[in-house]
């Protein structure tokens, strides 16, 4: 278990690609941190710098206060799960899982004991004598998780460990990963691009874009207080409805025919766009104040449905319980509580009440 | 298995014929292949059959297809012929071939690994330069090599041939094994690094086992080259370290060629390398890295 501090870390590859820029990230000892972000935003680069597989261009990585930059991977006391498993194909499952212990010259009896125990936990005991080539994808990833979990390292690094698996397998394994994290008491750095998975396993989520940290917080904070328009749009399913054309008059702002009080923080930065999450919209009668809308498309999602609407301010999506779903062509108004309407400055930064 | 047979039968009407019966096209193809194989193997047949023939049978024309095999020629070749027999030359060949093959494959694997895994300035050009050492015909190097061997006092020693053969084979070994190393997903080695292995341990415990087919292939090719090399051997060795090809070459130079023992020595020269190749070939497994990564 270790306290990990990433301080102003940048990574520029030999070909000049800036993969990570001025990243600051503080991971508490024992924390499960998820990294979320679009493809190519620098998630793997960050993880590989933590692992020591990639050099840090500038900045520091402190593990329990020690700067580990420049230290080879094998001296960093870490375990890693690769997206594509990276098992030793010439060794059987037992030897694969035992590798980190064999490398540290643990006694034979201890190795047998610990491999047996972790194999039992991961449900792969009957495969111990097989080579990885004889296993299914899910079994292979279990082997690679077992290999990572056999020790209690300072840090677990996982790069989309469940990315290649079936949905039901992902849900099962992510529960086990979380349980193993708690049992091992490790600090975990976990990359995924599945938001639901991130919410399910993590304590906090770091959202990255173009090599920079956008926001760090719980899923609830990312949903309710997005730091900028990127986070608002990237996090949340179905995506937030964004309204680009705002008219500000005195102390009020209108989104189409919907008039709202200007957020207090907007005295300096004028709001350039606004967003409301589909779950925060409600449907009200046409005589109520709100955004007039006409249902265009109803997409059932189990117990509720996402209704795509035409409004004078552009497209908007609202989530409605199945029992109250409007018909396509129905007219109504969309309303939302003022704290659920997010305003963004032209730079994309969120304008918050209480901030100036 | 059974289901696969029926499906291929359905897809390919030709395969639906009763097993064992051949179409005209098949017969023609097999006939052509047989002629070609016969053409290639005939010299080997002549060597082996002549080595077992008595003098009268050897010169019979048309050649005697059936004859009473005798072992006299082998007896001559092994124990009598030329006073010393073939044994010392056979031993020299084994020593030189084994040592130069082991050295070429061992060094070559290390060079190839280094060049594929570490960023080296001009690394990709290095591969080209390494292979370019084989562009010139070996005869072009004979005189400089001869001078070097003489200056270093290595004339007529095993070491001279071992060093020269190793350097001749090295380029081929590096070139071939490099492809095998490049086929190893780099994540496997990164996993080993994280698991706590040093670079040298990764090389021996992870990388080398995964390029075993490459090691075997290059070992076979190197051994065949060293075993059969004549030009360098005949210049650098006279008797103490002379190899089988040198000994064989001596026959045609002498007056009145003794065909029987000559062919017996030829047969003796073919067998060891053939057995070596057949044994190693068994270990040429494909798909060693299967299952490592998704
Ligand atoms: N070895 C490399 N050399 C040069 N550029 C690289 C290298 N590795 C990654 N990059 C570039 O760095 C940027 C970040 O890559 P990275 O792999 O960290 O993204 P990622 O967030 O993990 O993406 P994904 O979700 O697709 O895995 C990308 O633009 C990528 O093309
Ligand atoms: Mg990645």
XYZ file of C-alpha atoms and ligand atoms in Angstrom:
682
model
C 0.000 0.000 0.000
C 1.576 3.239 -1.021
C 0.800 6.909 -1.361
C 1.509 7.854 -4.963
C 2.032 11.418 -6.113
C 2.349 12.306 -9.759
C 3.858 15.782 -9.893
C 3.746 17.860 -13.048
C 4.587 14.831 -15.178
C 4.864 15.148 -18.945
C 5.605 12.566 -21.568
C 6.821 13.420 -25.031
C 7.649 10.400 -27.168
C 10.789 10.227 -29.296
C 8.761 11.110 -32.403
C 7.580 14.312 -30.712
C 4.086 13.123 -29.761
C 3.041 14.869 -26.540
C 1.146 12.076 -24.752
C 0.866 13.539 -21.242
C 1.150 17.207 -20.274
C 1.734 18.582 -16.787
C -0.173 15.848 -14.990
C -0.736 16.236 -11.250
C -2.433 13.350 -9.514
C -2.440 12.299 -5.897
C -3.427 8.715 -5.168
C -4.044 7.975 -1.509
C -2.634 4.820 0.055
C -5.155 2.035 -0.468
C -7.178 4.046 -2.953
C -8.737 2.528 -6.081
C -8.318 5.176 -8.752
C -9.874 4.790 -12.186
C -8.667 6.680 -15.206
C -11.253 7.462 -17.804
C -10.754 9.174 -21.119
C -11.048 8.872 -24.861
C -8.626 6.759 -26.870
C -5.184 8.316 -27.179
C -5.562 10.706 -24.241
C -2.471 9.357 -22.480
C -3.928 6.848 -20.016
C -1.580 4.005 -20.914
C 1.373 6.373 -21.145
C 0.699 7.513 -17.573
C 0.368 3.949 -16.336
C 3.537 2.868 -18.095
C 5.428 5.745 -16.510
C 4.139 4.629 -13.115
C 5.310 1.115 -13.953
C 8.742 2.215 -15.093
C 8.200 0.777 -18.564
C 8.299 4.244 -20.101
C 10.599 7.110 -19.217
C 9.209 10.268 -17.695
C 10.068 13.284 -19.860
C 9.708 15.825 -17.053
C 8.244 15.774 -13.578
C 8.334 13.521 -10.557
C 6.594 10.375 -9.400
C 6.737 9.986 -5.641
C 5.886 6.674 -4.015
C 5.620 7.142 -0.253
C 7.735 10.250 -0.719
C 10.527 8.631 -2.767
C 11.057 9.809 -6.308
C 10.993 6.594 -8.360
C 11.666 8.228 -11.744
C 14.510 6.380 -13.419
C 14.130 3.292 -11.266
C 13.665 0.111 -13.329
C 10.293 -1.614 -13.234
C 11.551 -4.633 -11.349
C 12.632 -2.459 -8.426
C 9.347 -0.632 -8.070
C 7.434 -3.364 -6.255
C 4.392 -3.254 -8.508
C 2.060 -5.710 -10.182
C 0.456 -5.136 -13.527
C -2.405 -6.546 -15.541
C -2.102 -6.050 -19.275
C -5.049 -5.493 -21.560
C -3.906 -8.385 -23.748
C -2.955 -10.647 -20.793
C 0.777 -10.988 -21.632
C 1.088 -14.512 -20.244
C 4.175 -16.684 -20.659
C 3.088 -19.038 -23.440
C 5.821 -21.608 -22.800
C 4.900 -22.069 -19.142
C 1.840 -23.700 -17.626
C -0.678 -21.714 -15.627
C 0.947 -22.636 -12.317
C 4.346 -21.363 -13.449
C 2.752 -18.239 -14.903
C 1.136 -17.327 -11.611
C 4.236 -18.286 -9.640
C 6.581 -16.122 -11.731
C 6.685 -13.071 -9.404
C 7.468 -15.350 -6.449
C 10.020 -17.428 -8.362
C 11.779 -14.245 -9.426
C 12.007 -13.275 -5.749
C 13.313 -16.722 -4.808
C 10.557 -17.635 -2.375
C 10.691 -21.181 -0.973
C 8.965 -23.888 -3.048
C 6.428 -24.799 -0.378
C 5.332 -21.200 0.035
C 4.955 -20.795 -3.722
C 2.819 -23.922 -3.992
C 0.657 -22.758 -1.144
C 0.112 -19.220 -2.399
C -0.464 -20.206 -6.035
C -3.006 -22.786 -4.864
C -4.840 -20.190 -2.820
C -5.037 -17.468 -5.479
C -5.986 -20.030 -8.137
C -8.854 -21.106 -5.900
C -9.987 -17.499 -5.491
C -9.890 -16.921 -9.242
C -11.592 -20.263 -9.978
C -8.814 -21.622 -12.192
C -7.545 -24.476 -10.018
C -8.405 -27.149 -12.574
C -6.376 -25.345 -15.246
C -3.092 -25.069 -13.346
C -1.321 -27.673 -15.490
C -2.435 -26.197 -18.825
C -0.593 -23.815 -21.075
C -2.246 -20.410 -21.675
C -2.927 -21.345 -25.300
C -5.468 -23.907 -24.104
C -7.528 -21.363 -22.139
C -10.418 -19.119 -23.085
C -10.022 -15.344 -22.999
C -11.769 -15.055 -19.642
C -9.615 -17.789 -18.129
C -6.462 -16.160 -19.482
C -7.384 -12.858 -17.888
C -8.054 -14.661 -14.614
C -4.558 -16.135 -14.832
C -3.056 -12.721 -15.460
C -5.056 -11.273 -12.529
C -3.866 -14.140 -10.332
C -0.269 -13.445 -11.334
C -0.718 -9.798 -10.356
C -2.520 -10.587 -7.104
C -0.118 -13.253 -5.852
C 1.966 -10.620 -4.103
C 1.076 -7.609 -2.054
C 2.949 -4.965 -3.986
C 2.933 -1.244 -3.342
C 0.778 -0.646 -6.382
C -1.487 -2.524 -8.771
C -1.530 -1.178 -12.311
C -4.289 -2.377 -14.616
C -4.625 -1.246 -18.212
C -8.137 -2.059 -19.378
C -7.896 -5.541 -17.895
C -11.443 -6.414 -18.887
C -11.455 -4.658 -22.243
C -11.520 -7.783 -24.350
C -14.105 -9.731 -22.365
C -17.808 -10.356 -22.719
C -20.095 -8.059 -20.751
C -21.244 -10.667 -18.203
C -17.616 -11.682 -17.641
C -16.613 -8.041 -17.136
C -19.286 -7.567 -14.502
C -18.246 -10.726 -12.673
C -14.520 -9.996 -12.824
C -14.768 -6.352 -11.835
C -16.463 -7.442 -8.628
C -13.570 -9.818 -7.990
C -10.988 -7.167 -8.786
C -12.546 -4.811 -6.269
C -12.681 -7.583 -3.673
C -9.046 -8.502 -4.304
C -8.040 -4.844 -4.046
C -9.672 -4.652 -0.643
C -8.205 -7.949 0.520
C -4.707 -7.003 -0.635
C -5.048 -3.467 0.652
C -3.119 -2.173 -2.354
C -3.159 1.137 -4.136
C -4.753 0.529 -7.529
C -4.438 2.536 -10.735
C -7.032 1.215 -13.147
C -7.654 2.273 -16.742
C -10.970 1.699 -18.385
C -13.190 3.371 -20.891
C -16.301 1.793 -19.480
C -17.890 4.433 -17.204
C -20.160 1.955 -15.522
C -17.122 -0.181 -14.690
C -15.273 2.880 -13.387
C -18.196 3.785 -11.152
C -18.487 0.204 -9.916
C -14.872 -0.429 -8.907
C -13.313 2.916 -8.069
C -13.077 5.233 -5.130
C -12.304 8.166 -7.373
C -12.126 8.717 -11.110
C -9.613 10.815 -13.028
C -10.896 12.044 -16.373
C -8.188 12.763 -18.925
C -8.280 14.356 -22.341
C -5.459 15.223 -24.732
C -2.842 14.304 -22.150
C -4.259 16.557 -19.446
C -6.240 15.880 -16.315
C -9.728 17.317 -16.651
C -11.219 16.434 -13.308
C -10.642 14.150 -10.353
C -13.575 13.042 -8.228
C -16.218 10.461 -7.524
C -18.674 9.497 -10.245
C -21.316 11.522 -8.375
C -19.119 14.619 -8.473
C -18.329 14.152 -12.159
C -22.023 13.882 -12.940
C -23.254 16.655 -10.664
C -20.389 19.121 -10.798
C -18.474 18.641 -14.035
C -15.421 20.892 -14.076
C -15.763 21.662 -17.746
C -17.722 20.947 -20.839
C -15.475 18.017 -21.810
C -16.200 16.166 -18.569
C -19.899 17.012 -18.818
C -20.081 15.592 -22.310
C -17.752 12.620 -21.820
C -19.205 11.295 -18.572
C -22.814 10.194 -18.311
C -24.961 7.920 -20.365
C -26.964 8.881 -22.369
C -24.866 12.005 -22.943
C -25.761 15.400 -21.594
C -27.869 17.729 -23.759
C -25.837 20.776 -24.679
C -27.376 24.069 -25.749
C -25.071 26.298 -27.704
C -27.223 29.398 -28.167
C -27.865 31.345 -25.027
C -29.268 34.833 -24.697
C -28.307 36.673 -21.559
C -30.397 39.700 -20.594
C -29.669 41.512 -17.356
C -29.957 38.927 -14.629
C -31.576 36.290 -16.778
C -30.503 33.879 -19.458
C -32.710 32.077 -21.924
C -32.284 28.677 -23.488
C -34.743 28.781 -26.359
C -37.991 29.876 -24.716
C -36.841 28.832 -21.267
C -35.842 31.704 -19.002
C -33.538 31.058 -16.083
C -31.730 33.277 -13.566
C -28.091 33.838 -14.504
C -25.780 31.747 -12.363
C -24.105 33.898 -9.688
C -20.615 33.053 -10.881
C -21.236 34.468 -14.342
C -20.462 38.083 -13.610
C -16.972 37.772 -15.024
C -17.264 34.839 -17.428
C -20.317 35.021 -19.631
C -21.973 31.656 -20.166
C -21.484 30.485 -23.736
C -23.278 27.178 -23.503
C -25.413 25.201 -21.087
C -26.052 21.533 -20.441
C -28.644 19.418 -18.680
C -28.327 15.691 -18.065
C -31.152 13.573 -19.482
C -31.865 12.183 -16.008
C -32.277 15.699 -14.592
C -34.899 16.823 -17.093
C -38.538 16.307 -16.223
C -41.566 16.459 -18.516
C -44.135 19.133 -17.579
C -47.340 20.371 -19.153
C -47.125 22.918 -22.012
C -48.480 25.649 -19.715
C -45.524 25.376 -17.315
C -42.357 27.515 -17.653
C -39.609 25.493 -19.323
C -38.214 24.499 -22.702
C -40.935 23.659 -25.193
C -40.230 20.317 -26.819
C -41.642 17.766 -29.213
C -40.819 14.068 -28.804
C -38.998 12.804 -31.904
C -37.608 9.389 -30.981
C -38.267 7.044 -28.069
C -35.472 4.618 -27.180
C -36.548 2.109 -24.533
C -33.772 1.162 -22.079
C -35.395 -1.434 -19.874
C -37.298 0.235 -17.021
C -37.070 3.671 -18.556
C -36.711 5.231 -21.964
C -34.563 7.962 -23.470
C -36.719 10.399 -25.373
C -35.005 12.538 -27.981
C -36.805 15.850 -28.407
C -36.741 18.782 -30.809
C -36.626 22.131 -28.977
C -36.149 25.705 -30.125
C -32.631 25.488 -28.619
C -31.665 22.276 -30.417
C -31.835 18.566 -29.566
C -32.468 17.493 -25.985
C -32.743 14.100 -24.360
C -34.856 13.246 -21.343
C -35.105 10.009 -19.410
C -38.639 9.022 -18.529
C -39.959 6.019 -16.614
C -41.494 3.449 -18.969
C -44.948 4.102 -17.472
C -44.866 7.795 -18.404
C -43.272 7.630 -21.852
C -44.737 10.161 -24.313
C -45.623 9.199 -27.854
C -43.540 10.446 -30.739
C -44.980 13.815 -31.809
C -46.272 14.713 -28.321
C -45.601 18.293 -27.218
C -44.627 19.267 -23.691
C -42.113 21.311 -21.764
C -38.791 20.190 -20.317
C -37.876 21.556 -16.895
C -34.920 21.072 -14.595
C -33.874 22.399 -11.195
C -31.475 25.366 -11.516
C -28.651 23.425 -9.794
C -28.899 20.839 -12.566
C -28.367 23.328 -15.341
C -24.635 23.573 -16.006
C -23.255 26.707 -17.633
C -19.934 26.800 -19.408
C -17.773 29.735 -20.414
C -16.501 29.989 -23.981
C -13.272 28.275 -22.799
C -15.363 25.280 -21.712
C -14.797 25.897 -18.021
C -17.864 25.377 -15.840
C -19.382 28.472 -14.269
C -20.450 27.631 -10.748
C -22.554 29.374 -8.210
C -20.262 30.759 -5.558
C -17.297 31.049 -7.929
C -16.307 34.275 -9.500
C -12.787 -34.943 -37.072
C -15.662 -36.811 -38.696
C -17.738 -33.695 -39.113
C -14.813 -31.917 -40.736
C -14.426 -34.711 -43.294
C -18.030 -34.517 -44.367
C -17.930 -30.755 -44.641
C -14.855 -30.757 -46.852
C -16.483 -33.451 -48.953
C -19.503 -31.234 -49.409
C -17.471 -28.185 -50.314
C -15.032 -29.897 -52.653
C -16.726 -32.434 -54.941
C -13.335 -33.865 -55.902
C -12.735 -35.048 -52.356
C -15.947 -37.084 -52.562
C -14.213 -39.722 -54.694
C -13.640 -43.048 -53.012
C -10.443 -42.895 -50.989
C -7.448 -44.230 -52.854
C -8.658 -43.511 -56.346
C -6.837 -40.766 -58.244
C -7.895 -38.533 -61.113
C -5.723 -38.095 -64.212
C -4.560 -34.704 -62.970
C -3.417 -36.226 -59.695
C -1.545 -39.019 -61.478
C 0.273 -36.516 -63.677
C 1.184 -34.388 -60.682
C 2.509 -37.345 -58.720
C 4.443 -38.604 -61.749
C 6.150 -35.230 -62.212
C 6.932 -34.985 -58.525
C 8.371 -38.500 -58.519
C 10.646 -37.732 -61.457
C 11.926 -34.628 -59.735
C 12.501 -36.375 -56.428
C 14.248 -39.215 -58.241
C 16.483 -36.728 -60.033
C 17.462 -35.111 -56.740
C 18.032 -38.334 -54.857
C 19.823 -40.253 -57.615
C 23.325 -38.980 -56.746
C 22.752 -39.983 -53.132
C 21.632 -43.403 -54.323
C 24.766 -43.721 -56.430
C 26.973 -42.798 -53.473
C 25.309 -45.290 -51.161
C 25.054 -48.134 -53.705
C 28.576 -47.669 -55.023
C 29.941 -47.729 -51.504
C 28.430 -51.171 -51.097
C 29.595 -52.591 -54.454
C 32.562 -54.719 -55.330
C 35.001 -53.311 -57.911
C 33.467 -55.344 -60.772
C 29.940 -54.159 -60.004
C 31.028 -50.526 -59.773
C 32.262 -50.434 -63.372
C 29.484 -52.593 -64.852
C 27.626 -50.856 -67.656
C 24.688 -50.546 -67.685
C 24.888 -50.124 -63.896
C 24.042 -53.192 -61.891
C 20.759 -52.567 -60.117
C 20.968 -55.716 -58.105
C 24.280 -56.753 -56.628
C 25.645 -58.475 -53.554
C 26.414 -55.711 -51.007
C 29.838 -55.876 -49.401
C 31.319 -53.888 -46.529
C 34.899 -53.962 -47.790
C 34.823 -50.356 -48.921
C 33.725 -49.130 -45.505
C 36.386 -51.300 -43.920
C 38.979 -49.752 -46.198
C 37.713 -46.234 -45.601
C 37.554 -46.572 -41.843
C 40.654 -48.552 -41.039
C 42.964 -49.104 -43.980
C 42.713 -46.483 -46.606
C 45.512 -43.962 -46.719
C 47.104 -45.518 -43.673
C 45.027 -43.517 -41.176
C 41.468 -44.006 -42.355
C 38.588 -41.590 -42.133
C 38.215 -41.506 -38.346
C 40.435 -38.505 -37.469
C 38.812 -36.428 -40.212
C 35.355 -37.403 -39.048
C 36.314 -36.356 -35.533
C 37.718 -33.034 -36.789
C 34.497 -32.375 -38.680
C 32.388 -33.111 -35.615
C 34.501 -30.830 -33.395
C 34.587 -27.947 -35.851
C 30.904 -28.228 -36.750
C 29.659 -28.569 -33.173
C 31.764 -25.719 -31.835
C 31.120 -23.290 -34.678
C 27.395 -24.043 -34.706
C 27.050 -23.570 -30.964
C 29.047 -20.356 -31.088
C 27.173 -18.948 -34.082
C 23.729 -19.709 -32.661
C 24.627 -18.574 -29.149
C 26.251 -15.315 -30.204
C 23.748 -14.764 -32.994
C 20.801 -15.030 -30.632
C 22.363 -12.440 -28.329
C 23.150 -10.064 -31.168
C 19.679 -10.430 -32.651
C 18.045 -9.852 -29.255
C 20.103 -6.779 -28.595
C 19.365 -5.337 -31.993
C 15.619 -5.946 -31.776
C 15.066 -4.902 -28.163
C 17.370 -1.962 -27.570
C 17.271 1.302 -29.386
C 20.641 1.485 -31.101
C 21.662 4.323 -33.353
C 21.388 3.025 -36.922
C 20.105 -0.337 -35.711
C 18.166 -1.074 -38.847
C 21.220 -0.378 -41.005
C 23.255 -2.675 -38.811
C 21.122 -5.616 -39.888
C 21.876 -4.817 -43.490
C 25.601 -4.494 -42.831
C 25.591 -7.778 -40.978
C 24.061 -9.618 -43.904
C 26.270 -7.782 -46.372
C 29.221 -9.797 -45.071
C 27.785 -12.601 -47.164
C 27.438 -10.642 -50.377
C 30.965 -11.374 -51.588
C 31.880 -14.916 -52.627
C 33.891 -16.614 -49.856
C 36.788 -17.138 -52.231
C 37.356 -13.382 -52.109
C 38.243 -13.690 -48.425
C 40.517 -16.689 -48.706
C 43.794 -14.822 -49.101
C 43.228 -12.266 -46.316
C 41.965 -15.029 -44.060
C 44.958 -17.178 -44.906
C 47.309 -14.376 -43.941
C 45.482 -13.735 -40.690
C 45.484 -17.411 -39.773
C 49.168 -17.750 -40.581
C 50.113 -14.596 -38.657
C 48.256 -15.765 -35.578
C 49.832 -19.192 -35.740
C 46.507 -20.930 -36.093
C 47.393 -22.818 -39.242
C 45.966 -26.342 -39.259
C 44.083 -25.923 -35.980
C 40.443 -26.501 -35.094
C 40.256 -22.998 -33.701
C 40.984 -21.430 -37.088
C 38.062 -23.196 -38.743
C 35.773 -22.662 -35.756
C 36.425 -18.907 -35.768
C 35.990 -18.565 -39.515
C 32.844 -20.708 -39.694
C 31.320 -18.932 -36.730
C 31.773 -15.572 -38.366
C 30.468 -16.893 -41.674
C 27.334 -18.324 -40.047
C 26.744 -15.489 -37.622
C 25.170 -13.159 -40.157
C 22.634 -15.741 -41.250
C 21.793 -16.654 -37.663
C 21.282 -13.028 -36.642
C 19.181 -12.364 -39.699
C 16.866 -15.330 -39.138
C 16.535 -15.211 -35.348
C 15.806 -11.505 -35.451
C 12.494 -12.315 -37.132
C 11.631 -14.728 -34.350
C 12.410 -12.185 -31.631
C 10.348 -9.550 -33.376
C 7.390 -11.930 -33.317
C 7.419 -12.069 -29.511
C 4.868 -9.595 -28.150
C 6.863 -7.076 -26.164
C 4.287 -7.201 -23.348
C 5.460 -10.675 -22.389
C 8.897 -9.317 -21.619
C 7.447 -6.266 -19.882
C 5.416 -8.609 -17.704
C 8.611 -10.470 -16.827
C 10.324 -7.193 -15.982
C 7.500 -6.251 -13.655
C 7.522 -9.732 -12.152
C 11.074 -8.973 -11.078
C 13.420 -10.372 -13.702
C 16.551 -8.652 -14.919
C 17.201 -8.178 -18.626
C 19.547 -11.162 -18.689
C 17.046 -13.384 -16.900
C 14.335 -12.282 -19.310
C 16.599 -13.222 -22.203
C 17.273 -16.711 -20.904
C 13.965 -17.566 -19.255
C 11.442 -15.880 -21.506
C 12.881 -14.782 -24.834
C 15.122 -17.747 -25.687
C 12.528 -20.460 -25.007
C 10.111 -18.605 -27.263
C 12.517 -18.524 -30.224
C 13.421 -22.203 -29.969
C 12.246 -22.898 -33.541
C 14.588 -20.153 -34.721
C 17.499 -21.595 -32.747
C 16.882 -25.033 -34.227
C 16.494 -23.761 -37.774
C 19.696 -21.763 -37.622
C 21.547 -24.591 -35.874
C 20.644 -26.945 -38.724
C 21.648 -24.444 -41.405
C 24.910 -23.533 -39.657
C 25.845 -27.148 -39.045
C 25.255 -28.125 -42.665
C 27.359 -25.215 -43.868
C 30.244 -25.980 -41.470
C 30.063 -29.700 -42.154
C 30.315 -29.342 -45.908
C 32.602 -26.333 -46.255
C 35.559 -27.212 -48.459
C 37.335 -24.150 -49.758
C 38.405 -22.563 -46.458
C 39.066 -25.920 -44.848
C 41.389 -27.048 -47.606
C 43.400 -23.825 -47.409
C 43.613 -23.534 -43.620
C 44.112 -27.194 -42.691
C 46.432 -29.821 -44.092
C 46.194 -32.877 -41.843
C 45.974 -32.322 -38.076
C 42.706 -30.367 -38.270
C 41.543 -31.371 -41.759
C 37.834 -32.081 -42.049
C 35.936 -34.662 -44.077
C 35.514 -32.547 -47.218
C 39.293 -32.010 -47.279
C 39.828 -35.743 -46.967
C 37.260 -36.407 -49.704
C 38.905 -33.834 -51.916
C 42.159 -35.705 -51.554
C 40.714 -38.686 -53.403
C 40.153 -37.019 -56.741
C 43.665 -35.568 -56.645
C 45.361 -38.910 -56.230
C 46.199 -41.187 -59.121
C 43.725 -43.930 -59.966
C 40.552 -42.989 -58.134
C 39.367 -45.729 -55.783
C 35.656 -45.353 -56.259
C 34.512 -47.850 -53.664
C 36.231 -46.348 -50.606
C 35.639 -42.825 -51.987
C 31.910 -43.404 -51.997
C 32.087 -45.090 -48.590
C 33.668 -41.956 -47.141
C 30.972 -39.932 -48.917
C 28.295 -42.029 -47.229
C 29.998 -41.594 -43.878
C 30.049 -37.849 -44.472
C 26.331 -37.683 -45.223
C 24.991 -39.741 -42.346
C 25.887 -37.725 -39.217
C 24.547 -34.421 -40.518
C 21.420 -36.169 -41.783
C 20.747 -37.713 -38.389
C 21.466 -34.386 -36.657
C 18.961 -32.637 -38.890
C 16.271 -35.275 -38.496
C 16.577 -35.297 -34.709
C 16.463 -31.505 -34.388
C 13.638 -31.186 -36.869
C 11.367 -33.063 -34.477
C 11.607 -30.124 -32.084
C 10.543 -27.575 -34.659
C 7.202 -26.780 -33.062
C 5.109 -24.048 -34.500
C 3.014 -21.517 -32.633
C 5.119 -21.358 -29.484
C 3.819 -17.927 -28.572
C 0.199 -18.941 -28.965
C -1.932 -17.888 -26.007
C 0.432 -15.264 -24.717
C -1.611 -12.312 -25.751
C -5.086 -11.946 -26.998
N 5.687 4.465 -28.219
C 5.051 5.551 -28.684
N 5.661 6.375 -29.556
C 5.051 7.472 -30.013
N 3.796 7.848 -29.670
C 3.133 7.065 -28.814
C 3.717 5.878 -28.274
N 2.817 5.304 -27.444
C 1.722 6.095 -27.469
N 1.909 7.158 -28.288
C 0.968 8.259 -28.536
O 0.722 8.895 -27.309
C -0.641 9.247 -27.174
C -1.227 8.618 -25.927
O -1.187 7.219 -26.058
P -1.718 6.251 -24.934
O -1.395 4.878 -25.344
O -1.201 6.698 -23.616
O -3.277 6.489 -25.009
P -4.452 5.774 -24.226
O -5.153 6.830 -23.470
O -3.944 4.626 -23.445
O -5.378 5.264 -25.402
P -6.246 3.926 -25.523
O -7.503 4.157 -24.765
O -6.500 3.829 -26.986
O -5.419 2.803 -24.995
C -1.312 8.791 -28.454
O -1.400 9.890 -29.316
C -0.360 7.766 -29.007
O -0.443 7.744 -30.406
Mg -4.164 2.490 -23.656
